[in-house]
Tab-separated table of C-alpha atoms and ligand atoms in Angstrom:
chain	number	residue	atom	x	y	z
A	270	MET	CA	36.140	-38.470	20.656
A	271	GLU	CA	35.367	-37.467	17.166
A	272	ILE	CA	32.491	-34.872	17.113
A	273	ALA	CA	30.605	-35.308	13.224
A	274	LEU	CA	29.980	-31.582	13.254
A	275	ASN	CA	27.441	-30.863	10.148
A	276	SER	CA	27.291	-34.722	9.371
A	277	GLU	CA	24.081	-36.098	7.909
A	278	GLU	CA	23.420	-38.501	10.753
A	279	VAL	CA	23.536	-35.797	13.355
A	280	LYS	CA	20.383	-33.982	13.745
A	281	GLN	CA	21.355	-30.118	14.488
A	282	ILE	CA	19.496	-28.581	17.102
A	283	SER	CA	19.115	-24.589	16.534
A	284	PRO	CA	19.721	-22.619	19.928
A	285	LEU	CA	16.203	-21.696	20.614
A	286	GLY	CA	15.496	-25.865	20.453
A	287	GLY	CA	14.116	-26.200	16.994
A	288	SER	CA	15.473	-28.578	14.546
A	289	VAL	CA	18.133	-27.051	11.742
A	290	ASP	CA	17.129	-27.182	7.845
A	291	PRO	CA	20.414	-26.228	5.861
A	292	GLY	CA	18.036	-26.341	2.979
A	293	PHE	CA	15.552	-23.437	4.056
A	294	LYS	CA	17.943	-20.591	2.532
A	295	ARG	CA	17.706	-22.406	-0.809
A	296	GLU	CA	13.610	-22.687	-0.451
A	297	ILE	CA	13.367	-18.827	0.170
A	298	LYS	CA	16.018	-18.301	-2.907
A	299	ASP	CA	13.477	-20.669	-5.020
A	300	THR	CA	10.358	-18.873	-3.410
A	301	CYS	CA	11.787	-15.086	-4.468
A	302	GLY	CA	14.855	-14.977	-5.808
A	303	GLU	CA	16.523	-13.479	-2.586
A	304	ASP	CA	20.101	-14.768	-1.356
A	305	VAL	CA	19.996	-14.623	2.144
A	306	MET	CA	23.476	-15.382	2.210
A	307	SER	CA	24.664	-11.915	1.278
A	308	CYS	CA	23.370	-10.605	4.408
A	309	TYR	CA	26.224	-9.325	6.525
A	310	GLN	CA	24.385	-8.323	9.513
A	311	CYS	CA	25.005	-4.387	9.425
A	312	GLY	CA	21.483	-3.918	11.222
A	313	GLU	CA	20.083	-1.140	8.559
A	314	CYS	CA	16.904	-3.131	7.759
A	315	THR	CA	16.142	-3.259	11.592
A	316	ALA	CA	17.025	0.424	12.024
A	317	GLY	CA	14.572	1.614	9.726
A	318	CYS	CA	11.600	-0.660	9.730
A	319	PRO	CA	8.314	1.069	11.249
A	320	ALA	CA	7.218	-2.516	12.534
A	321	ALA	CA	10.150	-3.982	14.244
A	322	PHE	CA	8.571	-2.786	17.619
A	323	SER	CA	6.014	-5.111	17.316
A	324	MET	CA	7.908	-8.122	16.184
A	325	ASP	CA	9.180	-10.928	18.065
A	326	ILE	CA	12.313	-11.396	16.399
A	327	ALA	CA	14.067	-8.253	14.429
A	328	PRO	CA	14.326	-7.909	11.150
A	329	ASN	CA	18.180	-8.290	10.456
A	330	GLN	CA	17.715	-11.697	12.944
A	331	ILE	CA	15.307	-13.223	10.750
A	332	MET	CA	17.920	-13.082	8.223
A	333	ARG	CA	20.621	-14.746	10.010
A	334	MET	CA	18.199	-17.347	11.311
A	335	THR	CA	17.535	-18.037	7.601
A	336	GLN	CA	21.049	-17.989	6.930
A	337	LEU	CA	21.780	-20.638	10.000
A	338	GLY	CA	18.357	-22.595	8.544
A	339	MET	CA	15.900	-22.098	11.719
A	340	LYS	CA	13.434	-23.016	9.520
A	341	ASP	CA	10.968	-23.602	12.718
A	342	GLU	CA	11.741	-20.649	14.851
A	343	VAL	CA	11.392	-18.122	11.766
A	344	LEU	CA	8.009	-19.373	10.524
A	345	ALA	CA	6.807	-19.494	14.089
A	346	SER	CA	7.614	-16.202	14.770
A	347	SER	CA	5.022	-13.100	14.935
A	348	SER	CA	7.770	-10.896	12.673
A	349	ILE	CA	6.544	-12.180	9.339
A	350	TRP	CA	3.012	-11.607	9.788
A	351	LEU	CA	3.583	-8.274	11.397
A	352	CYS	CA	5.802	-7.166	8.506
A	353	ALA	CA	3.914	-4.295	6.715
A	354	GLY	CA	5.308	-4.740	3.360
A	355	CYS	CA	6.535	-1.484	3.113
A	356	GLU	CA	9.963	-1.896	1.421
A	357	THR	CA	11.904	0.542	3.499
A	358	CYS	CA	14.457	-2.608	4.060
A	359	ALA	CA	15.212	-3.494	0.439
A	360	THR	CA	15.469	0.051	-0.471
A	361	ARG	CA	18.345	0.579	2.075
A	362	CYS	CA	19.976	-2.608	2.392
A	363	PRO	CA	23.595	-1.899	1.310
A	364	ARG	CA	23.613	-5.786	0.044
A	365	GLY	CA	21.032	-5.413	-1.998
A	366	VAL	CA	18.835	-7.844	-0.553
A	367	ALA	CA	15.106	-7.672	-0.371
A	368	LEU	CA	14.231	-8.761	3.305
A	369	SER	CA	10.696	-7.338	2.337
A	370	LYS	CA	10.733	-10.447	-0.132
A	371	VAL	CA	11.921	-12.770	2.208
A	372	MET	CA	9.316	-11.997	4.380
A	373	ASP	CA	7.009	-12.449	1.746
A	374	SER	CA	8.219	-15.733	1.145
A	375	CYS	CA	8.361	-17.168	4.758
A	376	ARG	CA	4.374	-16.202	5.005
A	377	GLN	CA	4.060	-17.863	1.761
A	378	ILE	CA	5.795	-21.171	2.829
A	379	ALA	CA	4.018	-21.145	6.607
A	380	VAL	CA	0.842	-21.186	4.739
A	381	LYS	CA	1.616	-23.508	2.286
A	382	GLU	CA	2.790	-26.110	4.897
A	383	GLY	CA	-0.204	-25.343	7.221
A	384	ARG	CA	1.763	-23.855	9.904
A	385	LYS	CA	0.465	-22.661	13.048
A	386	VAL	CA	0.529	-18.874	12.996
A	387	LYS	CA	1.246	-16.568	15.348
A	388	GLU	CA	-0.518	-13.895	14.212
A	389	PRO	CA	-4.133	-15.350	13.135
A	390	ASN	CA	-5.980	-12.427	12.446
A	391	VAL	CA	-3.636	-10.911	9.983
A	392	LEU	CA	-3.947	-14.170	8.192
A	393	LYS	CA	-7.827	-14.526	8.633
A	394	PHE	CA	-8.104	-10.672	7.223
A	395	HIS	CA	-5.732	-11.597	4.045
A	396	ASP	CA	-7.961	-14.642	3.572
A	397	GLN	CA	-11.280	-13.166	3.839
A	398	PHE	CA	-9.989	-10.345	1.291
A	399	LEU	CA	-8.994	-12.740	-1.332
A	400	LYS	CA	-12.642	-14.663	-0.464
A	401	GLU	CA	-14.221	-11.224	-1.725
A	402	VAL	CA	-12.179	-11.023	-4.517
A	403	SER	CA	-12.990	-14.384	-5.943
A	404	ARG	CA	-16.877	-14.092	-4.923
A	405	PHE	CA	-16.959	-10.516	-6.560
A	406	GLY	CA	-14.097	-10.077	-8.394
A	407	ARG	CA	-13.504	-6.900	-6.403
A	408	VAL	CA	-13.603	-5.842	-2.681
A	409	HIS	CA	-16.645	-4.234	-0.846
A	410	GLU	CA	-15.189	-2.834	2.078
A	411	LEU	CA	-18.434	-3.019	4.384
A	412	THR	CA	-18.450	-7.132	3.344
A	413	LEU	CA	-14.978	-7.378	4.282
A	414	MET	CA	-14.999	-5.637	7.458
A	415	GLY	CA	-18.252	-7.550	8.533
A	416	MET	CA	-16.700	-11.174	7.657
A	417	TYR	CA	-13.529	-10.550	8.899
A	418	LYS	CA	-15.133	-9.593	12.303
A	419	MET	CA	-17.293	-12.956	12.406
A	420	ARG	CA	-14.039	-14.551	11.651
A	421	SER	CA	-11.757	-13.105	14.032
A	422	LYS	CA	-14.606	-12.877	16.983
A	423	ARG	CA	-13.802	-9.159	17.204
A	424	PHE	CA	-17.143	-7.680	16.552
A	425	PHE	CA	-16.507	-4.733	18.832
A	426	ASP	CA	-13.156	-3.146	17.581
A	427	ASP	CA	-13.429	0.101	15.712
A	428	VAL	CA	-17.476	-0.374	15.281
A	429	ILE	CA	-17.481	2.971	16.770
A	430	LEU	CA	-14.918	4.797	13.968
A	431	GLY	CA	-17.091	2.532	11.238
A	432	ILE	CA	-19.878	4.923	12.107
A	433	PRO	CA	-18.821	8.119	10.884
A	434	MET	CA	-17.546	6.837	7.573
A	435	PHE	CA	-20.523	4.961	6.760
A	436	LEU	CA	-22.574	8.187	7.460
A	437	LYS	CA	-20.125	10.107	5.277
A	438	GLY	CA	-21.180	7.735	2.756
A	439	LYS	CA	-17.745	5.949	2.377
A	440	LEU	CA	-18.850	2.510	2.841
A	441	GLY	CA	-21.411	1.629	0.321
A	442	LEU	CA	-24.138	-0.871	1.156
A	443	ILE	CA	-24.170	-2.654	-2.217
A	444	PRO	CA	-21.116	-4.568	-3.641
A	445	SER	CA	-20.338	-4.164	-7.534
A	446	PHE	CA	-19.801	-7.198	-9.465
A	447	VAL	CA	-17.061	-8.203	-12.240
A	448	LYS	CA	-18.651	-9.721	-14.982
A	449	GLY	CA	-15.254	-11.360	-15.851
A	450	ARG	CA	-15.377	-13.198	-12.437
A	451	GLY	CA	-15.133	-16.618	-13.998
A	452	GLU	CA	-11.840	-15.375	-15.652
A	453	VAL	CA	-10.737	-13.925	-12.080
A	454	ARG	CA	-11.706	-17.401	-10.146
A	455	LYS	CA	-9.240	-19.232	-12.833
A	456	LEU	CA	-6.615	-17.434	-11.881
A	457	ILE	CA	-6.905	-17.627	-8.017
A	458	LYS	CA	-7.602	-21.299	-8.708
A	459	LYS	CA	-4.373	-21.333	-11.038
A	460	SER	CA	-2.076	-19.973	-8.096
B	216	MET	CA	-3.435	12.900	-23.797
B	217	LYS	CA	-6.064	9.794	-22.881
B	218	TYR	CA	-5.344	7.262	-20.416
B	219	ALA	CA	-6.752	4.122	-19.264
B	220	TYR	CA	-8.293	4.807	-15.707
B	221	PHE	CA	-7.991	2.279	-12.936
B	222	PRO	CA	-9.988	3.157	-9.961
B	223	GLY	CA	-9.441	0.154	-7.914
B	224	CYS	CA	-11.947	-0.870	-4.877
B	225	SER	CA	-10.783	1.920	-2.158
B	226	LEU	CA	-11.523	4.635	-4.759
B	227	GLU	CA	-15.215	3.255	-5.157
B	228	SER	CA	-15.766	3.716	-1.251
B	229	THR	CA	-13.436	4.978	1.658
B	230	GLY	CA	-11.652	6.849	-0.913
B	231	ARG	CA	-14.329	8.194	-3.284
B	232	GLU	CA	-12.884	11.881	-2.768
B	233	PHE	CA	-9.629	10.668	-4.397
B	234	GLY	CA	-11.261	9.165	-7.265
B	235	GLU	CA	-13.465	11.815	-8.089
B	236	SER	CA	-11.164	14.653	-7.332
B	237	THR	CA	-8.738	13.162	-9.827
B	238	HIS	CA	-11.613	13.140	-12.333
B	239	LEU	CA	-12.308	17.053	-11.843
B	240	VAL	CA	-8.255	17.843	-11.896
B	241	ALA	CA	-7.930	15.529	-15.166
B	242	ASP	CA	-10.727	17.181	-16.839
B	243	GLU	CA	-9.615	20.669	-16.042
B	244	LEU	CA	-5.814	19.936	-17.351
B	245	GLY	CA	-7.338	18.369	-20.793
B	246	ILE	CA	-6.471	14.901	-19.790
B	247	GLU	CA	-9.075	12.428	-20.809
B	248	LEU	CA	-9.232	9.172	-18.184
B	249	VAL	CA	-11.392	6.213	-19.701
B	250	GLU	CA	-12.250	3.665	-16.798
B	251	ILE	CA	-11.133	0.227	-17.919
B	252	PRO	CA	-14.187	-1.596	-18.477
B	253	ASP	CA	-15.047	-4.635	-16.040
B	254	TRP	CA	-11.731	-4.272	-14.138
B	255	ASN	CA	-10.949	-6.332	-11.450
B	256	CYS	CA	-9.642	-6.213	-7.624
B	257	CYS	CA	-5.479	-5.649	-8.256
B	258	GLY	CA	-5.347	-8.247	-4.602
B	259	ALA	CA	-3.385	-5.456	-2.947
B	260	THR	CA	-1.174	-6.203	-0.154
B	261	SER	CA	-3.386	-9.704	0.491
B	262	ALA	CA	-2.862	-11.374	-2.642
B	263	HIS	CA	1.031	-10.130	-2.214
B	264	ASN	CA	1.066	-11.468	1.256
B	265	LEU	CA	-0.245	-15.120	0.423
B	266	ASP	CA	0.605	-16.002	-3.142
B	267	HIS	CA	3.253	-14.276	-5.300
B	268	ARG	CA	1.834	-15.655	-8.485
B	269	LEU	CA	-1.597	-14.482	-7.842
B	270	SER	CA	-0.756	-11.170	-6.962
B	271	VAL	CA	0.760	-10.707	-10.619
B	272	ALA	CA	-2.291	-12.675	-11.966
B	273	LEU	CA	-4.821	-10.431	-10.922
B	274	PRO	CA	-3.329	-7.235	-11.896
B	275	ALA	CA	-2.431	-9.410	-15.357
B	276	ARG	CA	-6.356	-9.111	-16.314
B	277	ASN	CA	-6.549	-5.096	-16.152
B	278	LEU	CA	-3.365	-4.910	-17.881
B	279	GLY	CA	-4.488	-7.001	-20.926
B	280	ILE	CA	-7.954	-5.333	-21.049
B	281	ALA	CA	-6.089	-1.698	-20.756
B	282	GLU	CA	-3.447	-2.951	-23.925
B	283	SER	CA	-6.616	-3.419	-25.777
B	284	MET	CA	-7.698	0.153	-25.252
B	285	GLY	CA	-4.174	1.052	-26.398
B	286	VAL	CA	-3.377	3.788	-24.101
B	287	ASP	CA	-1.288	3.762	-20.713
B	288	VAL	CA	-2.670	3.121	-17.248
B	289	VAL	CA	-3.399	5.678	-14.544
B	290	ALA	CA	-3.886	3.967	-10.972
B	291	PRO	CA	-4.278	7.139	-8.648
B	292	CYS	CA	-4.216	4.538	-5.353
B	293	ALA	CA	-1.210	4.152	-4.127
B	294	ALA	CA	-1.691	0.242	-3.333
B	295	CYS	CA	-3.289	-0.638	-6.670
B	296	TYR	CA	-0.568	1.738	-8.670
B	297	ASN	CA	2.277	-0.294	-6.610
B	298	ARG	CA	0.571	-3.778	-7.387
B	299	MET	CA	0.084	-3.203	-11.087
B	300	ARG	CA	3.522	-1.575	-11.856
B	301	GLY	CA	4.921	-4.567	-10.091
B	302	ALA	CA	3.134	-6.977	-12.196
B	303	GLU	CA	3.809	-5.221	-15.049
B	304	VAL	CA	7.574	-5.216	-14.474
B	305	GLU	CA	7.428	-8.655	-13.730
B	306	LEU	CA	5.347	-9.936	-16.737
B	307	ARG	CA	7.915	-7.843	-18.721
B	308	GLY	CA	10.918	-9.722	-17.265
B	309	ASN	CA	9.441	-13.211	-16.655
B	310	THR	CA	8.204	-14.523	-19.976
B	311	ALA	CA	7.146	-18.143	-18.529
B	312	MET	CA	5.307	-16.296	-15.775
B	313	ARG	CA	3.517	-14.517	-18.481
B	314	ASP	CA	2.811	-17.031	-21.042
B	315	GLY	CA	1.058	-18.939	-17.756
B	316	ILE	CA	-1.127	-16.197	-16.752
B	317	ASN	CA	-2.021	-15.022	-20.653
B	318	ALA	CA	-3.448	-18.800	-21.565
B	319	ASP	CA	-6.070	-17.998	-18.976
B	320	LEU	CA	-7.002	-14.155	-19.998
B	321	GLU	CA	-9.303	-13.412	-22.676
B	322	LYS	CA	-7.098	-10.132	-23.236
B	323	PRO	CA	-3.462	-11.199	-22.873
B	324	PHE	CA	-0.922	-8.697	-21.653
B	325	THR	CA	2.019	-8.251	-23.771
B	326	GLY	CA	4.033	-5.210	-22.247
B	327	ALA	CA	2.537	-2.709	-25.078
B	328	VAL	CA	1.400	-0.175	-22.112
B	329	THR	CA	2.668	1.003	-18.748
B	330	VAL	CA	1.099	1.528	-15.306
B	331	LYS	CA	1.180	5.352	-13.763
B	332	SER	CA	0.054	6.991	-10.404
B	333	ALA	CA	-1.992	10.149	-10.838
B	334	LEU	CA	0.986	11.850	-8.700
B	335	GLU	CA	3.659	10.807	-11.714
B	336	VAL	CA	0.756	12.122	-14.356
B	337	PHE	CA	-0.281	15.386	-12.450
B	338	THR	CA	3.342	16.643	-11.416
B	339	ALA	CA	5.106	15.933	-14.647
B	340	PRO	CA	7.013	19.142	-15.839
B	341	GLU	CA	4.501	20.148	-18.473
B	342	MET	CA	1.312	19.362	-16.321
B	343	LEU	CA	2.850	21.754	-13.423
B	344	GLU	CA	3.242	24.464	-16.174
B	345	ASN	CA	-0.470	23.723	-17.065
B	346	VAL	CA	-1.185	24.059	-13.334
B	347	GLU	CA	0.441	27.234	-12.897
B	348	SER	CA	-1.489	28.903	-15.980
B	349	LYS	CA	-4.637	27.780	-14.678
B	350	LEU	CA	-3.890	28.949	-10.745
B	351	ARG	CA	-6.742	31.168	-9.696
B	352	LYS	CA	-6.166	30.934	-6.005
B	353	HIS	CA	-3.008	31.067	-4.513
B	354	LEU	CA	-2.468	28.745	-1.346
B	355	LYS	CA	-0.494	30.804	0.722
B	356	GLY	CA	-0.765	30.063	4.224
B	357	LEU	CA	-1.094	26.566	3.536
B	358	LYS	CA	1.700	24.713	5.129
B	359	PRO	CA	1.117	21.050	4.404
B	360	ALA	CA	3.526	18.068	5.641
B	361	CYS	CA	3.640	16.358	2.014
B	362	TYR	CA	3.453	12.965	3.182
B	363	TYR	CA	4.283	9.979	0.580
B	364	GLY	CA	4.148	7.104	2.495
B	365	CYS	CA	5.962	3.681	0.972
B	366	LEU	CA	3.555	2.172	-1.825
B	367	LEU	CA	4.491	5.329	-4.366
B	368	ILE	CA	7.888	5.353	-3.684
B	369	ARG	CA	9.025	1.820	-2.824
B	370	PRO	CA	10.966	-0.472	-4.321
B	371	PRO	CA	12.649	2.307	-6.079
B	372	LYS	CA	13.964	-0.352	-8.998
B	373	VAL	CA	10.269	-1.078	-9.962
B	374	LEU	CA	8.501	2.166	-9.361
B	375	GLY	CA	11.385	5.000	-9.479
B	376	PHE	CA	9.536	8.172	-10.790
B	377	ASP	CA	10.767	10.084	-7.439
B	378	ASP	CA	13.461	9.414	-5.235
B	379	ALA	CA	12.626	7.021	-2.387
B	380	GLU	CA	14.884	8.683	0.529
B	381	ALA	CA	13.884	12.280	-0.620
B	382	PRO	CA	10.785	12.261	-2.978
B	383	ARG	CA	9.976	15.977	-4.320
B	384	SER	CA	6.770	15.522	-6.218
B	385	LEU	CA	4.156	16.216	-3.650
B	386	ASP	CA	6.582	19.265	-2.345
B	387	LEU	CA	6.920	20.409	-6.261
B	388	ALA	CA	2.674	20.120	-6.764
B	389	MET	CA	2.060	22.117	-3.440
B	390	GLU	CA	4.778	24.754	-4.364
B	391	THR	CA	3.125	25.833	-7.836
B	392	VAL	CA	-0.176	26.243	-6.080
B	393	GLY	CA	1.747	28.430	-3.874
B	394	ALA	CA	1.620	26.758	-0.562
B	395	GLU	CA	4.338	26.566	1.602
B	396	PRO	CA	5.379	22.797	2.297
B	397	VAL	CA	7.330	22.123	5.396
B	398	ASP	CA	10.748	20.398	6.057
B	399	TRP	CA	9.701	17.135	7.922
B	400	HIS	CA	11.120	13.919	9.054
B	401	PHE	CA	8.295	11.544	8.251
B	402	LYS	CA	7.480	11.828	4.809
B	403	ASN	CA	8.535	8.608	3.459
B	404	GLU	CA	7.674	6.536	6.821
B	405	CYS	CA	5.220	3.824	6.642
B	406	CYS	CA	1.508	4.575	8.176
B	407	GLY	CA	0.809	0.813	8.764
B	408	ALA	CA	-1.079	0.353	5.737
B	409	SER	CA	-3.547	-2.668	5.601
B	410	PHE	CA	-2.932	-3.347	9.274
B	411	GLY	CA	-5.840	-0.774	10.122
B	412	ILE	CA	-8.289	-3.627	10.574
B	413	ALA	CA	-6.353	-6.288	11.718
B	414	LYS	CA	-3.284	-4.853	13.643
B	415	SER	CA	-4.664	-1.688	14.311
B	416	ASP	CA	-2.348	-0.967	17.653
B	417	ILE	CA	0.701	-0.655	15.399
B	418	VAL	CA	-1.114	1.622	13.050
B	419	VAL	CA	-2.173	3.820	15.997
B	420	LYS	CA	1.450	4.035	17.148
B	421	LEU	CA	2.748	5.018	13.258
B	422	THR	CA	-0.039	7.547	12.660
B	423	GLY	CA	1.134	9.058	16.065
B	424	ASP	CA	4.718	9.389	14.973
B	425	ILE	CA	3.759	10.826	11.678
B	426	LEU	CA	1.391	13.332	13.172
B	427	SER	CA	3.279	14.734	15.642
B	428	ASN	CA	6.200	15.298	13.740
B	429	ALA	CA	4.328	17.164	11.142
B	430	LYS	CA	3.131	19.142	14.077
B	431	LYS	CA	6.420	19.593	15.492
B	432	ASN	CA	7.672	21.439	11.928
B	433	GLY	CA	4.784	23.569	11.901
B	434	ALA	CA	2.580	22.049	9.308
B	435	ASN	CA	-1.446	22.856	9.233
B	436	CYS	CA	-2.451	20.023	7.116
B	437	ILE	CA	-0.994	17.052	5.710
B	438	VAL	CA	-1.214	15.982	1.886
B	439	THR	CA	-1.382	12.546	0.602
B	440	ALA	CA	-1.947	10.715	-2.573
B	441	CYS	CA	-2.759	7.529	-1.038
B	442	PRO	CA	-6.402	6.400	0.318
B	443	LEU	CA	-5.024	3.781	2.804
B	444	CYS	CA	-2.898	7.015	4.666
B	445	MET	CA	-5.867	8.958	4.471
B	446	THR	CA	-8.135	6.383	6.560
B	447	ASN	CA	-5.384	5.560	8.756
B	448	LEU	CA	-4.362	9.582	9.405
B	449	GLU	CA	-7.963	10.673	9.662
B	450	MET	CA	-9.280	7.573	11.698
B	451	ARG	CA	-6.391	6.720	14.125
B	452	GLN	CA	-5.763	10.910	15.026
B	453	GLY	CA	-8.039	10.526	18.332
B	454	ALA	CA	-6.135	7.089	19.337
B	455	ALA	CA	-2.765	8.405	18.463
B	456	GLY	CA	-3.303	11.603	20.354
B	457	LYS	CA	-4.363	9.752	23.489
B	458	LEU	CA	-1.559	7.425	23.151
B	459	ARG	CA	1.068	10.407	22.825
B	460	GLY	CA	-0.711	12.473	25.470
B	461	GLU	CA	-0.589	15.183	22.632
B	462	ASP	CA	-3.484	16.967	20.484
B	463	LEU	CA	-2.712	15.553	17.045
B	464	THR	CA	-5.489	16.667	15.291
B	465	MET	CA	-4.948	17.776	11.742
B	466	PRO	CA	-6.555	18.333	8.590
B	467	ILE	CA	-5.605	15.647	5.709
B	468	PHE	CA	-5.842	16.332	2.227
B	469	TYR	CA	-5.723	14.677	-1.301
B	470	PHE	CA	-3.351	16.544	-3.182
B	471	THR	CA	-6.024	16.393	-5.953
B	472	GLU	CA	-8.394	18.448	-3.855
B	473	LEU	CA	-5.695	21.167	-3.142
B	474	LEU	CA	-4.917	21.408	-7.033
B	475	GLY	CA	-8.606	21.642	-7.657
B	476	LEU	CA	-9.193	24.317	-5.004
B	477	ALA	CA	-6.381	26.345	-6.529
B	478	MET	CA	-7.460	26.196	-9.920
B	479	GLU	CA	-10.875	26.798	-8.598
B	480	VAL	CA	-12.341	24.055	-10.450
B	481	PRO	CA	-15.923	23.833	-9.699
B	482	GLY	CA	-17.498	20.865	-7.345
B	483	VAL	CA	-13.835	20.347	-5.696
B	484	LYS	CA	-14.710	21.797	-2.425
B	485	LYS	CA	-17.956	19.435	-1.863
B	486	TYR	CA	-15.189	16.691	-0.887
B	487	PHE	CA	-14.323	18.763	2.199
B	488	ALA	CA	-17.686	17.828	3.774
B	489	SER	CA	-17.105	14.469	3.566
B	490	HIS	CA	-13.607	14.160	5.534
B	491	LEU	CA	-13.807	12.651	8.863
B	492	VAL	CA	-11.468	15.405	10.355
B	493	ASP	CA	-12.552	18.869	9.932
B	494	VAL	CA	-10.638	20.813	6.936
B	495	ASN	CA	-11.587	24.131	8.060
B	496	PRO	CA	-8.793	24.946	10.269
B	497	ALA	CA	-6.502	24.794	6.786
B	498	ILE	CA	-9.049	26.292	4.401
B	499	ASP	CA	-9.152	29.391	7.029
B	500	ALA	CA	-5.455	29.873	7.282
B	501	ILE	CA	-5.501	30.480	3.103
B	502	GLU	CA	-8.305	32.623	3.489
B	503	ALA	CA	-6.529	34.883	6.306
B	504	VAL	CA	-3.671	35.426	4.302
B	505	THR	CA	-5.759	36.413	1.085
B	506	VAL	CA	-8.145	38.802	2.888
C	679	SF4	S1	20.331	-4.389	5.770
C	679	SF4	FE1	20.870	-6.073	4.557
C	679	SF4	S2	22.878	-6.622	4.874
C	679	SF4	FE2	22.132	-5.307	6.722
C	679	SF4	S3	21.228	-6.238	8.150
C	679	SF4	FE3	19.505	-6.092	6.978
C	679	SF4	S4	19.223	-7.611	5.126
C	679	SF4	FE4	21.202	-7.609	6.306
C	680	SF4	S1	9.161	-4.606	4.209
C	680	SF4	FE1	8.597	-5.336	6.578
C	680	SF4	S2	10.791	-6.017	7.372
C	680	SF4	FE2	11.227	-4.658	5.401
C	680	SF4	S3	11.121	-2.353	6.601
C	680	SF4	FE3	8.736	-2.795	5.878
C	680	SF4	S4	7.484	-3.703	7.524
C	680	SF4	FE4	9.988	-3.980	8.144
């Protein structure tokens, strides 16, 4: 019997059970310009990554899985949301690949495709941040924190920490508005 | 020397001391800072995370206004600097994106001005000479761990004013004012940045590593040039200490506050009172040597 490896009719299954999408690496390249095939799995990125301890899939594994087209698993990982964007990986990669940009692309693709997000609070925070920018043109930190807490239902976390900040006059009560916020909204809408 | 000043949202609230001390030091050094009129948020990590074009478009509006002022931009906040400079480089290289964004801007950006951080401006060789000539108080006894974090030095291809693995600018500034910066291992590690709110457990772990290493290497304070680092290092000290079972209490300064202190710039001391962590132990260490 002949086994039709890589043929169009055979739906490839990734080792973790999701379907394989060989076009994923191309999609990443189109989004951020990075060629994941350059990665030779040395592990330097993971060794220096400050957030790796909290991720479910290590950064270098994200690269390998992207090479293999394991799109579903990569986009469902917590790793893409726990990447802090610190650029340590991109600075140190001996192959000159910016894994940080691959992480950016994965978040962007996951949001665009409306996928289920493993770390919804991180997304809620960023989303609320941009809503503030759209409303005021700037971010008013007190409003941002309040709105984020409403949406994430984490009302009481850090409230105690916020009190001294407030008393020291660090969190102003009145948001400032940008006069050109119509222009800012246009930029947001187009993007 | 004149610059277009971009405060950004943090320097208007949580990082107010940084913005105001930057102005005081700039005045003393003969640098004129003119605020970019009607500036908007740079988009910070959030735009960058969700939408690449937007992360370029938001800074582009500010860059366009600055270009119409005809002077380079200073953005003291590390996150704003990183986003603004990143957008500048992208807009220079990607003409299609630049034309598209410029079409929506009242004041387009053509690439005539560039973005610098306050650290870069204040630690240029001639500026440090200027600081030295105005030195009134040697900060001997102060043993800062100079903390660069991420956004001021990475990615080096885009920022590149200091070395990404062995940065020196903050250390040079501290040596210039007579302080004795310690050798330590976490100067360019990440504090967790914008995870301060949504993922505070990550920040507690990372700030714990940073504070603990600074202490082990004999620092009596940490010096930073980033309002996010300041907030995380001050707010999470207690929780980080508990997590590690160590006393991690440590004063944190903006480098501009210490430049101001050393040049005895009037008014700079008033910011010490608004710190969340008492800075007096570090100030006392300086006084103990001077007496
Ligand atoms: S450092 Fe670069 S080459 Fe090495 S595993 Fe990470 S991405 Fe791949
Ligand atoms: S940019 Fe993200 S993946 Fe890269 S080292 Fe930093 S946290 Fe880790």
